[in-house]
Structures are given as C-alpha cells and as structure tokens.
C-alpha cells in the first residue's frame, strides 16, 4: 500500500517510508484493515505539508501487532484528538477539502477487527502519531454485525 502512494508523496515533496517486516501473518479481514490503512495514509498525505516525512511502522507483538503512522505535519490540537473520530468532524480552520469521514472509517474498521486506534501529537506542532493495536481475531466473535 505504501509503495502505491510514493508517486503522490513525491509530487508533494514528501518523504514516505515504511519500517517493518515484508509481511505479517494475519487472520483478520484484509479489506477492512486495508480501508483503515488507506484512510490513514491518505489523510497523512493530504494534511502533511510539502517537505515533510510520513512513516508507517509495523511490528509484531506476540500474537498481535502494532501499526503506527507518524508524520511531521501540523498535528491536531489536543482538544480534538478524540472528536476527530466522529463522523463529519473536522478540525476548525482546516483548509484541505474533505468530508470528515476518514478517521471515523479508520476507527470503525479497527474496532471491527477487535483493535484500538489512538491519535497523539508527537510534540506540540510537530506531527501526529496514529497507533493501531491489533489482537488475533476471536473465533467466537462476530466481526461484521448486520
């Protein structure tokens, strides 16, 4: 997924990178997790200014995994770090076009896979860190309620 977005990052003079294993065995729904990852990456590309860096990290944790997307963009004011997960919510003053659905999709997709997602600022004004923790799917849990 990261490799497919490199041309878009280069066009905006962004440094887009990946750190982690070439693959990670996972029994969850790849399309659902892919949707979360796509939305996180596209948001980072959209809101991180030119000459910034965006790094996706993947790490196996026992039977689970941690995925982190870190950028050196403007970050999100701390009072909005939780509310930006609400549908149609955008940070006041945001100039980039959007509907305010991307992070709501991310949270729902991660929750469907039994995981959690948290946003935090790296340091005031120096970027955002999105952290997704995933645990192996519970075979007794329904992951896609009707």
Coordinates of C-alpha atoms in Angstrom, one line a residue:
X1 CA 0.0 0.0 0.0
X2 CA 2.8 2.4 0.9
X3 CA 4.6 1.8 -2.4
X4 CA 1.5 2.6 -4.4
X5 CA 1.4 6.1 -2.8
X6 CA 5.0 7.0 -3.3
X7 CA 4.3 8.9 -6.6
X8 CA 1.7 11.0 -4.8
X9 CA 4.1 11.7 -2.0
X10 CA 6.9 12.6 -4.4
X11 CA 4.7 15.0 -6.2
X12 CA 4.1 16.8 -2.9
X13 CA 7.9 16.5 -2.0
X14 CA 7.0 14.3 1.0
X15 CA 9.3 11.6 2.3
X16 CA 7.0 8.5 2.6
X17 CA 8.6 5.5 4.2
X18 CA 7.9 2.1 5.7
X19 CA 9.7 0.3 8.6
X20 CA 8.8 -3.3 9.5
X21 CA 8.6 -6.8 8.1
X22 CA 7.9 -7.6 4.5
X23 CA 4.8 -9.4 5.6
X24 CA 2.9 -10.3 8.7
X25 CA 0.5 -13.3 9.0
X26 CA -2.9 -12.1 9.9
X27 CA -6.3 -13.9 10.0
X28 CA -8.5 -10.9 10.1
X29 CA -10.3 -9.2 7.2
X30 CA -7.6 -7.7 5.0
X31 CA -10.1 -5.5 3.2
X32 CA -11.3 -3.9 6.5
X33 CA -7.8 -3.3 7.7
X34 CA -6.8 -2.1 4.3
X35 CA -9.6 0.5 4.4
X36 CA -8.2 1.8 7.8
X37 CA -4.7 1.9 6.5
X38 CA -5.7 3.6 3.2
X39 CA -7.6 6.3 5.1
X40 CA -4.7 6.9 7.5
X41 CA -2.2 7.2 4.7
X42 CA -4.3 9.4 2.5
X43 CA -5.0 11.7 5.4
X44 CA -1.3 12.0 6.2
X45 CA -0.5 12.7 2.5
X46 CA -3.3 15.3 2.4
X47 CA -2.6 17.2 5.7
X48 CA 1.2 16.9 5.9
X49 CA 2.8 19.8 4.1
X50 CA 5.5 19.6 1.4
X51 CA 9.0 18.6 2.5
X52 CA 7.6 16.6 5.5
X53 CA 8.0 13.0 6.3
X54 CA 5.4 10.2 6.8
X55 CA 6.5 6.9 8.2
X56 CA 4.4 3.7 8.5
X57 CA 5.7 1.2 11.0
X58 CA 4.5 -2.4 11.5
X59 CA 5.6 -4.5 14.5
X60 CA 4.6 -8.0 15.6
X61 CA 3.7 -8.1 19.3
X62 CA 3.4 -11.6 20.5
X63 CA 0.3 -12.8 18.7
X64 CA -0.9 -9.3 17.9
X65 CA 0.5 -6.3 16.0
X66 CA 1.1 -2.6 16.3
X67 CA 0.8 -0.3 13.3
X68 CA 2.0 3.3 13.7
X69 CA 1.7 6.1 11.2
X70 CA 3.8 9.1 12.1
X71 CA 4.1 12.4 10.3
X72 CA 5.8 15.7 10.7
X73 CA 2.8 17.8 9.8
X74 CA 0.9 20.3 12.0
X75 CA -0.7 17.6 14.2
X76 CA -4.2 18.1 15.7
X77 CA -4.9 20.4 18.6
X78 CA -5.2 18.2 21.7
X79 CA -8.8 19.1 22.4
X80 CA -9.8 17.5 19.0
X81 CA -7.7 14.3 19.2
X82 CA -10.8 12.2 20.2
X83 CA -13.6 14.1 18.5
X84 CA -11.9 13.8 15.0
X85 CA -13.0 10.1 15.1
X86 CA -16.7 11.3 15.0
X87 CA -18.3 11.2 11.6
X88 CA -18.3 14.5 9.7
X89 CA -16.0 16.1 12.2
X90 CA -13.2 18.3 11.0
X91 CA -10.7 20.4 12.9
X92 CA -11.8 24.1 12.7
X93 CA -9.8 26.1 10.3
X94 CA -8.8 23.1 8.2
X95 CA -8.2 24.3 4.6
X96 CA -7.9 20.9 2.9
X97 CA -11.1 19.6 1.3
X98 CA -12.7 16.6 3.0
X99 CA -15.9 15.3 4.5
X100 CA -14.7 14.4 8.0
X101 CA -15.3 10.7 7.4
X102 CA -11.7 9.3 7.1
X103 CA -10.9 8.9 10.7
X104 CA -14.4 7.6 11.6
X105 CA -13.8 4.9 8.9
X106 CA -10.4 4.1 10.5
X107 CA -11.8 3.7 14.0
X108 CA -14.8 1.6 12.9
X109 CA -12.6 -0.7 10.7
X110 CA -10.1 -1.2 13.5
X111 CA -12.9 -1.9 16.0
X112 CA -14.4 -4.5 13.6
X113 CA -11.1 -6.3 13.8
X114 CA -11.1 -6.1 17.6
X115 CA -8.4 -3.5 17.8
X116 CA -7.9 0.0 19.1
X117 CA -6.7 3.2 17.5
X118 CA -5.3 6.3 19.3
X119 CA -4.1 9.6 18.0
X120 CA -1.4 11.7 19.7
X121 CA 0.8 14.6 18.8
X122 CA 4.5 13.8 18.6
X123 CA 5.3 17.2 20.2
X124 CA 3.4 20.4 20.0
X125 CA 3.2 21.4 16.4
X126 CA 5.5 18.8 15.0
X127 CA 3.3 16.0 13.8
X128 CA 0.8 13.3 14.5
X129 CA 1.2 9.7 15.6
X130 CA -1.7 7.3 14.9
X131 CA -1.3 3.9 16.7
X132 CA -3.3 0.9 16.0
X133 CA -3.1 -2.2 18.3
X134 CA -4.5 -5.4 16.9
X135 CA -5.1 -8.7 18.6
X136 CA -5.7 -12.0 16.9
X137 CA -9.3 -12.5 15.9
X138 CA -11.5 -14.3 18.4
X139 CA -13.1 -17.2 16.5
X140 CA -16.3 -16.8 18.7
X141 CA -16.7 -13.1 17.9
X142 CA -18.8 -11.8 15.1
X143 CA -16.7 -9.3 13.3
X144 CA -19.3 -7.8 10.9
X145 CA -22.6 -7.4 12.6
X146 CA -25.6 -7.0 10.2

